[in-house]
GROMACS .gro file of C-alpha atoms in nm:
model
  439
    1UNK     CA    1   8.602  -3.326  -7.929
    2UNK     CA    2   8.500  -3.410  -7.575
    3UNK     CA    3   8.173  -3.575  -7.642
    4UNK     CA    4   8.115  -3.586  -7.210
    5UNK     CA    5   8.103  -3.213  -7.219
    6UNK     CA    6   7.863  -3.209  -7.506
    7UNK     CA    7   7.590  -3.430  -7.319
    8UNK     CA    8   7.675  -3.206  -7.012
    9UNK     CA    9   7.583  -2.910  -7.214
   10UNK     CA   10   7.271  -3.055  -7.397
   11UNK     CA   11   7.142  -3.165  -7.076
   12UNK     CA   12   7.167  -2.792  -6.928
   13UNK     CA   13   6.949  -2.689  -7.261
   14UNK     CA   14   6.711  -2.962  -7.191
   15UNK     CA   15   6.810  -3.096  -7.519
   16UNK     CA   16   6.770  -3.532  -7.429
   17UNK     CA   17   6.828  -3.778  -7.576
   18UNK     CA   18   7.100  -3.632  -7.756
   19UNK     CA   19   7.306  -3.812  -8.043
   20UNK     CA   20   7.666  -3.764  -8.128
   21UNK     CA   21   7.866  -3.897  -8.389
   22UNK     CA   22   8.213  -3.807  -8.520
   23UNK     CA   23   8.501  -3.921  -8.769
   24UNK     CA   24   8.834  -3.864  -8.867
   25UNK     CA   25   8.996  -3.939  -9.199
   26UNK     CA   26   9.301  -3.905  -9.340
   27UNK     CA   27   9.376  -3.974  -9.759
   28UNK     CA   28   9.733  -4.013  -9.953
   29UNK     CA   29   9.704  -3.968 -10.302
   30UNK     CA   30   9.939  -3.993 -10.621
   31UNK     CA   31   9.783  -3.915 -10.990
   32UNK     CA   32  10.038  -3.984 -11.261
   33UNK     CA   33  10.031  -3.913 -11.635
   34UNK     CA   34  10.239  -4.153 -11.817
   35UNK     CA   35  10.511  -4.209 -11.554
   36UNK     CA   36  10.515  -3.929 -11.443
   37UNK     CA   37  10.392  -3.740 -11.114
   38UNK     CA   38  10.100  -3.486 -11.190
   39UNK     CA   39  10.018  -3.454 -10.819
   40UNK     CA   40  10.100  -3.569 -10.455
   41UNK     CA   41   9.803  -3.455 -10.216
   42UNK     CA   42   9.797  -3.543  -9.811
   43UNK     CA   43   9.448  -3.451  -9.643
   44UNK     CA   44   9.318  -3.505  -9.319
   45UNK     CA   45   8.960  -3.458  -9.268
   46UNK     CA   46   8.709  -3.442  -8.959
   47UNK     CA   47   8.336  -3.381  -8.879
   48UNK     CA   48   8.073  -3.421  -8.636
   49UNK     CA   49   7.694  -3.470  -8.626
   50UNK     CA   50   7.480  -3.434  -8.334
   51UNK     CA   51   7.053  -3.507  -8.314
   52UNK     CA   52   6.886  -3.423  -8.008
   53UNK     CA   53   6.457  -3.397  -7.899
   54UNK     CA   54   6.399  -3.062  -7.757
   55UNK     CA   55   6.037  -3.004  -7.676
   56UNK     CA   56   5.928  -3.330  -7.864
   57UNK     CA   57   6.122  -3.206  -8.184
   58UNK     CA   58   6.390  -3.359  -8.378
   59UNK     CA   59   6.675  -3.095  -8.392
   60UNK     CA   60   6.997  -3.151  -8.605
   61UNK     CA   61   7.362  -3.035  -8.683
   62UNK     CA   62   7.676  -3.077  -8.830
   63UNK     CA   63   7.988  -2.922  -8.861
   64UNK     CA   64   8.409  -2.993  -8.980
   65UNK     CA   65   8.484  -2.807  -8.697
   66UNK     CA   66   8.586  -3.044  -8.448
   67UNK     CA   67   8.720  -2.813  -8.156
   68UNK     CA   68   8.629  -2.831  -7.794
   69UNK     CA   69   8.606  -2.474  -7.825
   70UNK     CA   70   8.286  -2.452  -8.055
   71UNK     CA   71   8.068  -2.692  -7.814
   72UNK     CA   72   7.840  -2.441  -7.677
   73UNK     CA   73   7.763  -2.327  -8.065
   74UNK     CA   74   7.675  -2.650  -8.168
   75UNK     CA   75   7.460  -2.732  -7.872
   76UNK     CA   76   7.296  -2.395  -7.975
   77UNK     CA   77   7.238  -2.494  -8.357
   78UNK     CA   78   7.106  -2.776  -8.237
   79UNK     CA   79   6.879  -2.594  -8.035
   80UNK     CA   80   6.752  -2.391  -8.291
   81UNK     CA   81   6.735  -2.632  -8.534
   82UNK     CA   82   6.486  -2.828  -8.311
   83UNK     CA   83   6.237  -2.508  -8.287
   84UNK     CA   84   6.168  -2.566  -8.646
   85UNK     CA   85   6.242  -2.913  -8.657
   86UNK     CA   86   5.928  -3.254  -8.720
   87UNK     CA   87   5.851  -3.440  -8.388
   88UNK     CA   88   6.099  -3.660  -8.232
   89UNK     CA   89   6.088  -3.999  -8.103
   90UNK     CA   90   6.307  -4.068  -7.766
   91UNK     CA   91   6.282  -4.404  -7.873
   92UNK     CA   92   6.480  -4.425  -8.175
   93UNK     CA   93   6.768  -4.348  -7.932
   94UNK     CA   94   6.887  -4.674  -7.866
   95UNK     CA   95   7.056  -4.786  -7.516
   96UNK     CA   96   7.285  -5.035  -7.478
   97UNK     CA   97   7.239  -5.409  -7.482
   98UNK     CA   98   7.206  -5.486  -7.877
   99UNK     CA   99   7.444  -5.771  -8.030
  100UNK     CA  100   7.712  -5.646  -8.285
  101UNK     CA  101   7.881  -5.851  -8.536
  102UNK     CA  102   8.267  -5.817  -8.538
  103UNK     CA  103   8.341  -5.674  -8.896
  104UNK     CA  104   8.732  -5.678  -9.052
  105UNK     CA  105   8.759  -5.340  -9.228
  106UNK     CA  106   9.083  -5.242  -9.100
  107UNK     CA  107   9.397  -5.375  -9.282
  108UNK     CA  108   9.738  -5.417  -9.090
  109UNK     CA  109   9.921  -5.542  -9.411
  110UNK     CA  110   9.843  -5.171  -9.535
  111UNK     CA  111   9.822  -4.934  -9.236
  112UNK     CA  112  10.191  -4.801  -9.276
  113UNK     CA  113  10.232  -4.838  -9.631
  114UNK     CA  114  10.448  -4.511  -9.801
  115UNK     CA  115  10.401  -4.292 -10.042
  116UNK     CA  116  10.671  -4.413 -10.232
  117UNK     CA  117  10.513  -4.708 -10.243
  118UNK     CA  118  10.220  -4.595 -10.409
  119UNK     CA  119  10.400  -4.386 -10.678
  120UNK     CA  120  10.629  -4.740 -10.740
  121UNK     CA  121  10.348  -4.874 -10.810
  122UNK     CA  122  10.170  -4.652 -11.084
  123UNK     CA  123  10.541  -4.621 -11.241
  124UNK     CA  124  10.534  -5.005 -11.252
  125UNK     CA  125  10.221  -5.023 -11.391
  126UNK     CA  126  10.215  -4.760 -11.670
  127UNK     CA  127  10.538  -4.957 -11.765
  128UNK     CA  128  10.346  -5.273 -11.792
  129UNK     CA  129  10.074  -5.135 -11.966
  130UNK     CA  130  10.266  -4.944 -12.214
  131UNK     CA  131  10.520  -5.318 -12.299
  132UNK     CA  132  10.179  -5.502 -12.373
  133UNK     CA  133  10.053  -5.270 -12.699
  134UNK     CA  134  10.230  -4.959 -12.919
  135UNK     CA  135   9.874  -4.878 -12.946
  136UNK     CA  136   9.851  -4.734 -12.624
  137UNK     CA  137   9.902  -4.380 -12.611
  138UNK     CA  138   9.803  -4.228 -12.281
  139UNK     CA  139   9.763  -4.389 -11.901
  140UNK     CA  140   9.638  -4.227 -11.643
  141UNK     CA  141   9.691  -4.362 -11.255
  142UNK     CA  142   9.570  -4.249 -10.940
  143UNK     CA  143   9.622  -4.409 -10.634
  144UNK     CA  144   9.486  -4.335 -10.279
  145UNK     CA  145   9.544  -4.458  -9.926
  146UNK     CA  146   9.242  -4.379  -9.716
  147UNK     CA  147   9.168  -4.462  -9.345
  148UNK     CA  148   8.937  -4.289  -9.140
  149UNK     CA  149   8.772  -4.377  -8.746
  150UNK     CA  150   8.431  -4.293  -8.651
  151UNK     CA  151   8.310  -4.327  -8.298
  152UNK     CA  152   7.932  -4.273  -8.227
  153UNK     CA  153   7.789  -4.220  -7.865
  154UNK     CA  154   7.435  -4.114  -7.694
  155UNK     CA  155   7.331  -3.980  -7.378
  156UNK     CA  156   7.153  -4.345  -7.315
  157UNK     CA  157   7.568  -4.454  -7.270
  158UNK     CA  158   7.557  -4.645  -7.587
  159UNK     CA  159   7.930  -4.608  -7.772
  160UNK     CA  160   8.048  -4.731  -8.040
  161UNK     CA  161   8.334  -4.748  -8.255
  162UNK     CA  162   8.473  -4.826  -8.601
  163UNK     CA  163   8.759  -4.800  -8.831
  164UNK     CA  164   8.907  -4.873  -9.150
  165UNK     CA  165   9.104  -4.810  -9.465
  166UNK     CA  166   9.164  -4.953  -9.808
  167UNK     CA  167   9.435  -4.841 -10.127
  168UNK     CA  168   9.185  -4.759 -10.410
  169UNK     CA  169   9.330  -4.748 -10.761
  170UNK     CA  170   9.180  -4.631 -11.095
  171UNK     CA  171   9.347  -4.611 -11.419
  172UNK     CA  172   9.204  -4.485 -11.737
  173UNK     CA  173   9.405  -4.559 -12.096
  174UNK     CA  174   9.342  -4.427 -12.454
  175UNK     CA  175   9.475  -4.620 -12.746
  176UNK     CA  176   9.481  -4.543 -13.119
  177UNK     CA  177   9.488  -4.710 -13.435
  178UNK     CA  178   9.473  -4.475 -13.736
  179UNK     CA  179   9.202  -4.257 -13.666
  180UNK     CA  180   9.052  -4.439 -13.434
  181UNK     CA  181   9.083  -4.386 -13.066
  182UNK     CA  182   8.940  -4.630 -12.763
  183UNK     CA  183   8.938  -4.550 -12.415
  184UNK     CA  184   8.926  -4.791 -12.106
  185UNK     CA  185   8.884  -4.739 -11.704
  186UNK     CA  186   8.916  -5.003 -11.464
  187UNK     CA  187   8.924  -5.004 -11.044
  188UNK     CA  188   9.122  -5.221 -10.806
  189UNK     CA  189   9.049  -5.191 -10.377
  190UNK     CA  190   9.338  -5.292 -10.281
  191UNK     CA  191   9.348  -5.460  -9.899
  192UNK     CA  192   9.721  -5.618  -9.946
  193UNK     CA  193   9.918  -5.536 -10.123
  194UNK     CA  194  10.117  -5.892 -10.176
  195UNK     CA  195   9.756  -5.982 -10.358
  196UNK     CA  196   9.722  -5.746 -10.596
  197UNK     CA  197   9.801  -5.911 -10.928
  198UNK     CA  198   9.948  -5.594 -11.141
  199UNK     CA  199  10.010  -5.760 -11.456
  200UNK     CA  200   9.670  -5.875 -11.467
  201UNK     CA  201   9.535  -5.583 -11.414
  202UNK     CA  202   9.763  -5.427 -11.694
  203UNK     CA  203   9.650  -5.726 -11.945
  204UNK     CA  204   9.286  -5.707 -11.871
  205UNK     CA  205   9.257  -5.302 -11.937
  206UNK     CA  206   9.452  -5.317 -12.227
  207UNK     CA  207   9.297  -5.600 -12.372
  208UNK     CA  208   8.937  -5.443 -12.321
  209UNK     CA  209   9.065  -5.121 -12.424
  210UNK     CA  210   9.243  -5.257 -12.802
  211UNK     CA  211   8.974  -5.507 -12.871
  212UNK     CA  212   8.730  -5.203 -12.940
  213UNK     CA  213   8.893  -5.126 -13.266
  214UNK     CA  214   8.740  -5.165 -13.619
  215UNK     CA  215   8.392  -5.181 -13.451
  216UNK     CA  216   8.113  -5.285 -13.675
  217UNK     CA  217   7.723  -5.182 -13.651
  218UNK     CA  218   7.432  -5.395 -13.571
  219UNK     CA  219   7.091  -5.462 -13.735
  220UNK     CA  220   6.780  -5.273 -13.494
  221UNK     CA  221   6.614  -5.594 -13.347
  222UNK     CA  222   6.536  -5.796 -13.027
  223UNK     CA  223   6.880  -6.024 -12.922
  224UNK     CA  224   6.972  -6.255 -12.654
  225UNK     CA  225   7.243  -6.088 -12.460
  226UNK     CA  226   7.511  -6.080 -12.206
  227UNK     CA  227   7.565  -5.801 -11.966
  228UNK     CA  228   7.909  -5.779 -11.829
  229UNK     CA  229   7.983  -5.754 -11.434
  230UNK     CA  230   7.992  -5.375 -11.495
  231UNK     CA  231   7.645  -5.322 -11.658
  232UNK     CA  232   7.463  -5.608 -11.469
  233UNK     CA  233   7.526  -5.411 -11.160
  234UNK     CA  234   7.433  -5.082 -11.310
  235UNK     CA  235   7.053  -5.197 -11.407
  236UNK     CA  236   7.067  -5.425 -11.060
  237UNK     CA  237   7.129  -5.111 -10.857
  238UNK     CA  238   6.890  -4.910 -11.015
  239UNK     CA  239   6.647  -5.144 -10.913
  240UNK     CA  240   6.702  -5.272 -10.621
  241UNK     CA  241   6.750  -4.936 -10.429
  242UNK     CA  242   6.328  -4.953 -10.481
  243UNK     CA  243   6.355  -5.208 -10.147
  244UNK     CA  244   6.414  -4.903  -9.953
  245UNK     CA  245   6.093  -4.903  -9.665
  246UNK     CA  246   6.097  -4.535  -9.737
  247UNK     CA  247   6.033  -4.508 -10.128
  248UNK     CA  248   5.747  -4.822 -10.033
  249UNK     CA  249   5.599  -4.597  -9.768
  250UNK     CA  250   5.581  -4.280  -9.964
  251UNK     CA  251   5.410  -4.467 -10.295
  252UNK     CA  252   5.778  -4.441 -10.520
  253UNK     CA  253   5.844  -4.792 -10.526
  254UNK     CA  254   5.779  -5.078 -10.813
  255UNK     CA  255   5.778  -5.315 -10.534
  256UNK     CA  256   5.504  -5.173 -10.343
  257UNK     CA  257   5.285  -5.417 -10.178
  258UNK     CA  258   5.492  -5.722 -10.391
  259UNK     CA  259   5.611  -5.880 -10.069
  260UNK     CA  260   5.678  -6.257 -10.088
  261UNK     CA  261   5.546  -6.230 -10.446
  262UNK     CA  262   5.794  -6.335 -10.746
  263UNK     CA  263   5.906  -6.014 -10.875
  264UNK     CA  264   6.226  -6.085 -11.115
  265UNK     CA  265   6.374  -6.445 -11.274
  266UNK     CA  266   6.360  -6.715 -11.063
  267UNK     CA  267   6.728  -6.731 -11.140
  268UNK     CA  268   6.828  -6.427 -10.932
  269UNK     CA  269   6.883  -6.434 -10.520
  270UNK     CA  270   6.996  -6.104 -10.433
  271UNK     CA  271   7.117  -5.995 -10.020
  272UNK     CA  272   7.168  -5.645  -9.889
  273UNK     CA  273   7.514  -5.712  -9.715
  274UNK     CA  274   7.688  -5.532  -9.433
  275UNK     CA  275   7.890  -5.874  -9.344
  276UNK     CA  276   8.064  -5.980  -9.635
  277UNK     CA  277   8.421  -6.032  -9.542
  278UNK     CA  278   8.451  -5.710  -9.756
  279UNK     CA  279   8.630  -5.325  -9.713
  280UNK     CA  280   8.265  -5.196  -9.664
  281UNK     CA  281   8.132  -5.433  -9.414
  282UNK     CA  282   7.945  -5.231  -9.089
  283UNK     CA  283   7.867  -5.350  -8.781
  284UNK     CA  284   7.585  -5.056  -8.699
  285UNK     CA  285   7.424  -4.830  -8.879
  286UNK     CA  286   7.364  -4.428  -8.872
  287UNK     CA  287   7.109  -4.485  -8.596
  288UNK     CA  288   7.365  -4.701  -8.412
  289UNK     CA  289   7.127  -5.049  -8.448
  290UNK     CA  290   7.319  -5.377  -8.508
  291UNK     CA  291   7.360  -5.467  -8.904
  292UNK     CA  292   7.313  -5.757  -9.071
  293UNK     CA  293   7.277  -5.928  -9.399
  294UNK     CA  294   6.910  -5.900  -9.559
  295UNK     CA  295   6.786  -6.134  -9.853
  296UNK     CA  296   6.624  -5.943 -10.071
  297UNK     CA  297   6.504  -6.150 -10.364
  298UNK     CA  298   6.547  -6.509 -10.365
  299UNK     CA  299   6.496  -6.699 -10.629
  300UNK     CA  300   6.299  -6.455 -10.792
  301UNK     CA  301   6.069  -6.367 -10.478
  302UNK     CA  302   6.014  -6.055 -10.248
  303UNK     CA  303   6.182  -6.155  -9.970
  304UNK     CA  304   6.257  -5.788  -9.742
  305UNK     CA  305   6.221  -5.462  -9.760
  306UNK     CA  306   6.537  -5.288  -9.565
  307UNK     CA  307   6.424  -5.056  -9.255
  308UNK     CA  308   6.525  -4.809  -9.043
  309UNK     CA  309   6.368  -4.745  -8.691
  310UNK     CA  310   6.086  -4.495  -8.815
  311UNK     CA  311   5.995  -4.725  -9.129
  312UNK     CA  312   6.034  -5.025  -8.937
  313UNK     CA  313   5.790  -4.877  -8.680
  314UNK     CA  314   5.553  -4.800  -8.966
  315UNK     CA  315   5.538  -5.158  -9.105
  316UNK     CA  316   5.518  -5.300  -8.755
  317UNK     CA  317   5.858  -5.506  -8.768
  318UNK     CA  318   6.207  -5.422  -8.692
  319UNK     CA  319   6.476  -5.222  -8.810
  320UNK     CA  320   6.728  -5.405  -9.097
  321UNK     CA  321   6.988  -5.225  -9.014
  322UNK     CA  322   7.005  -4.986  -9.274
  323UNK     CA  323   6.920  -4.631  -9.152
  324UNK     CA  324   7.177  -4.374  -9.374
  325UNK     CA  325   7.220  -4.030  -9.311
  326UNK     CA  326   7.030  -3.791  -9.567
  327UNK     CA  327   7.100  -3.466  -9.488
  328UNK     CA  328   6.890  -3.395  -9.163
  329UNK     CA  329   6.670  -3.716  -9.173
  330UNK     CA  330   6.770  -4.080  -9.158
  331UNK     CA  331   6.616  -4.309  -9.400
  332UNK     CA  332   6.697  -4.667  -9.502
  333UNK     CA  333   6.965  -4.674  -9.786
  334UNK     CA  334   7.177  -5.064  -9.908
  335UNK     CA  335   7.484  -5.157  -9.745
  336UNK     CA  336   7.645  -5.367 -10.037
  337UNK     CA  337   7.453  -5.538 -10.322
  338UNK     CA  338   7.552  -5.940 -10.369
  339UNK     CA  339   7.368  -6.146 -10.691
  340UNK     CA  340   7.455  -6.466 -10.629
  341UNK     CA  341   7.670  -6.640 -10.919
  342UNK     CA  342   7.531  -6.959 -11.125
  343UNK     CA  343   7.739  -7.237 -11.246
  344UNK     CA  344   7.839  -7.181 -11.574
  345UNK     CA  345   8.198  -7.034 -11.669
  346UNK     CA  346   8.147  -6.714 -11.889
  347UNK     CA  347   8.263  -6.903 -12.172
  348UNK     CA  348   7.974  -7.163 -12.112
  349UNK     CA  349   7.765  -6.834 -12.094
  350UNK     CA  350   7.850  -6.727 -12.441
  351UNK     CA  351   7.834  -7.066 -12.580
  352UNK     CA  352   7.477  -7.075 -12.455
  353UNK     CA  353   7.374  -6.771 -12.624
  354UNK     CA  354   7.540  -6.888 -12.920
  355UNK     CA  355   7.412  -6.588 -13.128
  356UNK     CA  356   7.357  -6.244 -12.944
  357UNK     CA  357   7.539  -5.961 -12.833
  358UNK     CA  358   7.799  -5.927 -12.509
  359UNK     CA  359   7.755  -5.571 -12.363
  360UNK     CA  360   8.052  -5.442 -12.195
  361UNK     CA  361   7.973  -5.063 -12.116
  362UNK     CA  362   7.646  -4.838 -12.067
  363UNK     CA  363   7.605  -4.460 -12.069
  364UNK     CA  364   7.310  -4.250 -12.015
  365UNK     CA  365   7.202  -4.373 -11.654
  366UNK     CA  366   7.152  -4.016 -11.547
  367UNK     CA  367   6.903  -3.914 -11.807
  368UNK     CA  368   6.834  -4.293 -11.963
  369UNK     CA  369   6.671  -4.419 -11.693
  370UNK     CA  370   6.370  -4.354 -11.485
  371UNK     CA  371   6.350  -4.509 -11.162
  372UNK     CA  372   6.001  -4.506 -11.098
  373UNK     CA  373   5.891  -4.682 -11.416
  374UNK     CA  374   6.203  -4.866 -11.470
  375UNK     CA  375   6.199  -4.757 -11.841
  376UNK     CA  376   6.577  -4.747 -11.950
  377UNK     CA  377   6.722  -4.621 -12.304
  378UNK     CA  378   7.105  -4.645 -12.277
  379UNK     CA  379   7.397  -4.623 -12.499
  380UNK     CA  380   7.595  -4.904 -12.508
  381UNK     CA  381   7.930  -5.091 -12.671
  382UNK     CA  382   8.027  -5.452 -12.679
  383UNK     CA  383   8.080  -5.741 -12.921
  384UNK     CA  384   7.926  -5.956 -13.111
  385UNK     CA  385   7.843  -6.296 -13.016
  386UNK     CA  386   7.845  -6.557 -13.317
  387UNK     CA  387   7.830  -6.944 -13.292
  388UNK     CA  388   7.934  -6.898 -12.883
  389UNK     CA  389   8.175  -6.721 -12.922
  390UNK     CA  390   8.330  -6.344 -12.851
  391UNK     CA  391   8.332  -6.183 -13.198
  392UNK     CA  392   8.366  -5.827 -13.355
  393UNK     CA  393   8.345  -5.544 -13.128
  394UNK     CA  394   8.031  -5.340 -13.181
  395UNK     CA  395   8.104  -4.964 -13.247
  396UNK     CA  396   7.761  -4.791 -13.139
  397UNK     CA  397   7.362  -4.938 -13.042
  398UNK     CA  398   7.144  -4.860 -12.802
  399UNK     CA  399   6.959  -5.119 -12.553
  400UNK     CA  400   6.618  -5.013 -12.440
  401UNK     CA  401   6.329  -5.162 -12.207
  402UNK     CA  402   6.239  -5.250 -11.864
  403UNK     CA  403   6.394  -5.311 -11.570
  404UNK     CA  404   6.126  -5.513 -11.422
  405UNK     CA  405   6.050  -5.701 -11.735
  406UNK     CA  406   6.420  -5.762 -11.848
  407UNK     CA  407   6.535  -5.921 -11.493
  408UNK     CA  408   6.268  -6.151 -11.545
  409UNK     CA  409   6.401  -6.267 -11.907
  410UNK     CA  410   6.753  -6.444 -11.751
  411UNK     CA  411   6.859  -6.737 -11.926
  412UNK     CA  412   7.146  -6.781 -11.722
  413UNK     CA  413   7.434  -6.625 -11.455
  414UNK     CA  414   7.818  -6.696 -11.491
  415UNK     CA  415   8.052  -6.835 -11.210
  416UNK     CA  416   8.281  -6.487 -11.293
  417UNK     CA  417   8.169  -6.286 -10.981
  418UNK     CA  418   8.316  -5.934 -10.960
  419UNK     CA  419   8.329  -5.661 -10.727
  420UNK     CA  420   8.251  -5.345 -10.916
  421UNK     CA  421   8.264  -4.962 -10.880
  422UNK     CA  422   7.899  -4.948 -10.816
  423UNK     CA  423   7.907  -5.136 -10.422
  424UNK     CA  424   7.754  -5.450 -10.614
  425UNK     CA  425   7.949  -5.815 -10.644
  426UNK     CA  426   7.818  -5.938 -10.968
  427UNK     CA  427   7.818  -6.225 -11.223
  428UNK     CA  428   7.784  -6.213 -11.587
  429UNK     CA  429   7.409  -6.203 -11.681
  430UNK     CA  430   7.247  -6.357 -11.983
  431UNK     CA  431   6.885  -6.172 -12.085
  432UNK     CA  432   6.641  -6.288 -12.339
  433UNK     CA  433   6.498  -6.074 -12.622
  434UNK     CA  434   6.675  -5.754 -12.556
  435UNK     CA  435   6.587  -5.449 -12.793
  436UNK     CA  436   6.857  -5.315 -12.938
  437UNK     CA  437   6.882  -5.005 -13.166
  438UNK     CA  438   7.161  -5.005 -13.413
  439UNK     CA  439   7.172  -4.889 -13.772
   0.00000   0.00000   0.00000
């Protein structure tokens, strides 16, 4: 769309400043059952959002409809959406002259890559998987080839531009053994393809997936224990999206008023990052202000909120970086969560423990958890930890407490580091005196 005849038009309505931003995406995707194709999809997808002050108030819109031939109806909606709309600040429309950081989010090694390719690959690795255990019954791959350019402009002349894309791959398996059956999931971004390591990808799923069998119960008690990658960054998250200015300024956050106070284990130093060398990395943020990377907690201590321009202007400082879309309103939302690793291998880890439980998966976050006490209840499966080492898998418990409480119980992080599903790189995490409910 021809964002010049946009600003021309909003001008006309007395709609200034005005806001526009817009992307394009396209997404290749093969799912396969076993090895063979279930479905071949090729989408291309576009949008655009505008935000303008008319009469002191904040009007919005947005729309898939890209066409040059809808811009007087989307000057109009914004127009209308403004009469009814909370009071605007001309302000928060930036103008040029702000330093951006150069982020990498756009893979050559990748950009042409072929469909074929991709379904190759998911033959090749349901063939792996399948070689490494007769127990496995069923593998499911899908694999996707995204890439997508946004460009974001105001009538102040500040443009901007971004783009990238990634190969995302999940596969879920099911094995059985007599009556039993396990399932496993795991995810790979993939950036190049010449790195991706698929038969260690195959051996780790299958190997996560088969050790479940025969799993035994647990006595009800308090244990030292070991969250994997996975789970760490599930009760991390939770947490941590509490930083948010917003949830501070309207009373619905634990660390209200905590600032520079120690607030979890002195063992954890956590950053908000939007510079990470990473597929996510951003150089600006829904409001078009410069990102950046924000430590949160370190070594156990309140170190930031993260801001957008209203909360920032609330708290008297300046803007982290972090303003997010939320339907009509922009509010301050995490870029990508890092917890810095600690030195010991995971084996060292477990040795440490010595006696405890290693917890592999949690269920239940949706209901399980409540954010504003930081109570959690959750099912969970893993193994049992004897005389430091990995031993029988454990079948069914439940692990219960605080969030607050519990992240200040850490006896110790792993070196193991991991990227996971949930936009949080993670170690291994050893807690103290866990409750867990078994038989």
């Amino acid at each position: 769309m021809n964002f010049n005849k946009l600003f021309t038009l909003a001008k006309q309505k007395n709609i200034e400043p005005l806001e526009i931003s817009s992307f394009n995406s396209s997404k290749v995707s093969v799912s396969y059952y076993q090895d063979q194709l279930e479905n071949l999809t090729q989408a291309h997808d576009s949008g655009i959002y505008l935000r303008g002050i008319y009469e002191g108030k904040l009007g919005c819109f947005s729309s898939d409809n890209t066409d040059n031939k809808i811009a007087d109806k989307l000057i109009e909606q914004v127009l209308e959406n403004a009469k009814f709309g909370i009071n605007g600040n001309p302000d928060f429309f930036l103008k040029p002259g702000l330093k951006y950081k150069r982020v990498h989010t756009y893979f050559k090694s990748i950009e042409n890559v072929e469909v074929t390719t991709l379904k190759d690959l998911a033959v090749k690795l349901y063939t792996k998987i399948k070689s490494l255990d007769n127990r496995v019954e069923i593998v499911n791959t899908d694999i996707s080839y995204v890439s997508s350019t946004n460009k974001f402009e105001n009538s102040n002349k500040l443009k901007l531009s971004s783009k990238s894309n990634l190969i995302m791959l999940t596969c879920s398996i099911q094995a059985r053994q007599n009556k039993q059956v396990q399932s496993g999931f795991d995810l790979q971004i993939i950036t190049d393809l010449d790195k991706f390591n698929l038969d260690q990808f195959a051996e780790k799923i299958v190997k996560d997936t088969v050790s479940q069998f025969d799993g035994i119960e647990v006595d009800s008690n308090k244990y030292n224990v070991i969250l994997n990658q996975n789970c760490s960054a599930i009760l991390i998250s939770n947490l941590i999206q509490q930083l948010s200015a917003y949830d501070v300024k309207n009373h619905l956050s634990l660390f209200e008023g905590k600032l520079s106070q120690k607030v979890l284990s002195n063992k954890l130093t956590i950053l908000d990052e939007a510079h990470g060398n990473s597929y996510n990395d951003s150089s600006y943020d829904a409001e078009g202000y410069p990102t950046q990377n924000t430590t949160l907690i370190k070594n156990g201590i309140l170190q930031s909120y993260i801001y957008d321009l209203e909360t920032a202007k609330f708290f008297n400082t300046t803007s982290t970086g972090n303003g997010v879309r939320s339907g009509a309103k922009i509010i301050p939302g995490l870029h990508f969560i890092h917890v810095k690793q600690g030195r010991l291998s995971f084996d060292e880890l477990v040795k440490k423990v010595n006696n405890g439980i290693y917890v592999t998966s949690l269920e239940g976050v949706g209901t399980g958890l409540n954010g504003l006490s930081g109570d959690y209840s959750l099912q969970a499966s893993g193994y049992l930890i004897k005389d430091g080492k990995i031993d029988k898998p454990i079948s069914l418990m439940t692990i219960a407490g605080n969030l607050l409480k519990d992240l200040n119980k850490i006896g110790g992080l792993a070196n193991d580091s991991k990227i996971t599903y949930y936009d949080v790189k993670t170690p291994s995490i050893y807690l103290k005196n866990i409750s867990i409910s078994g038989k």
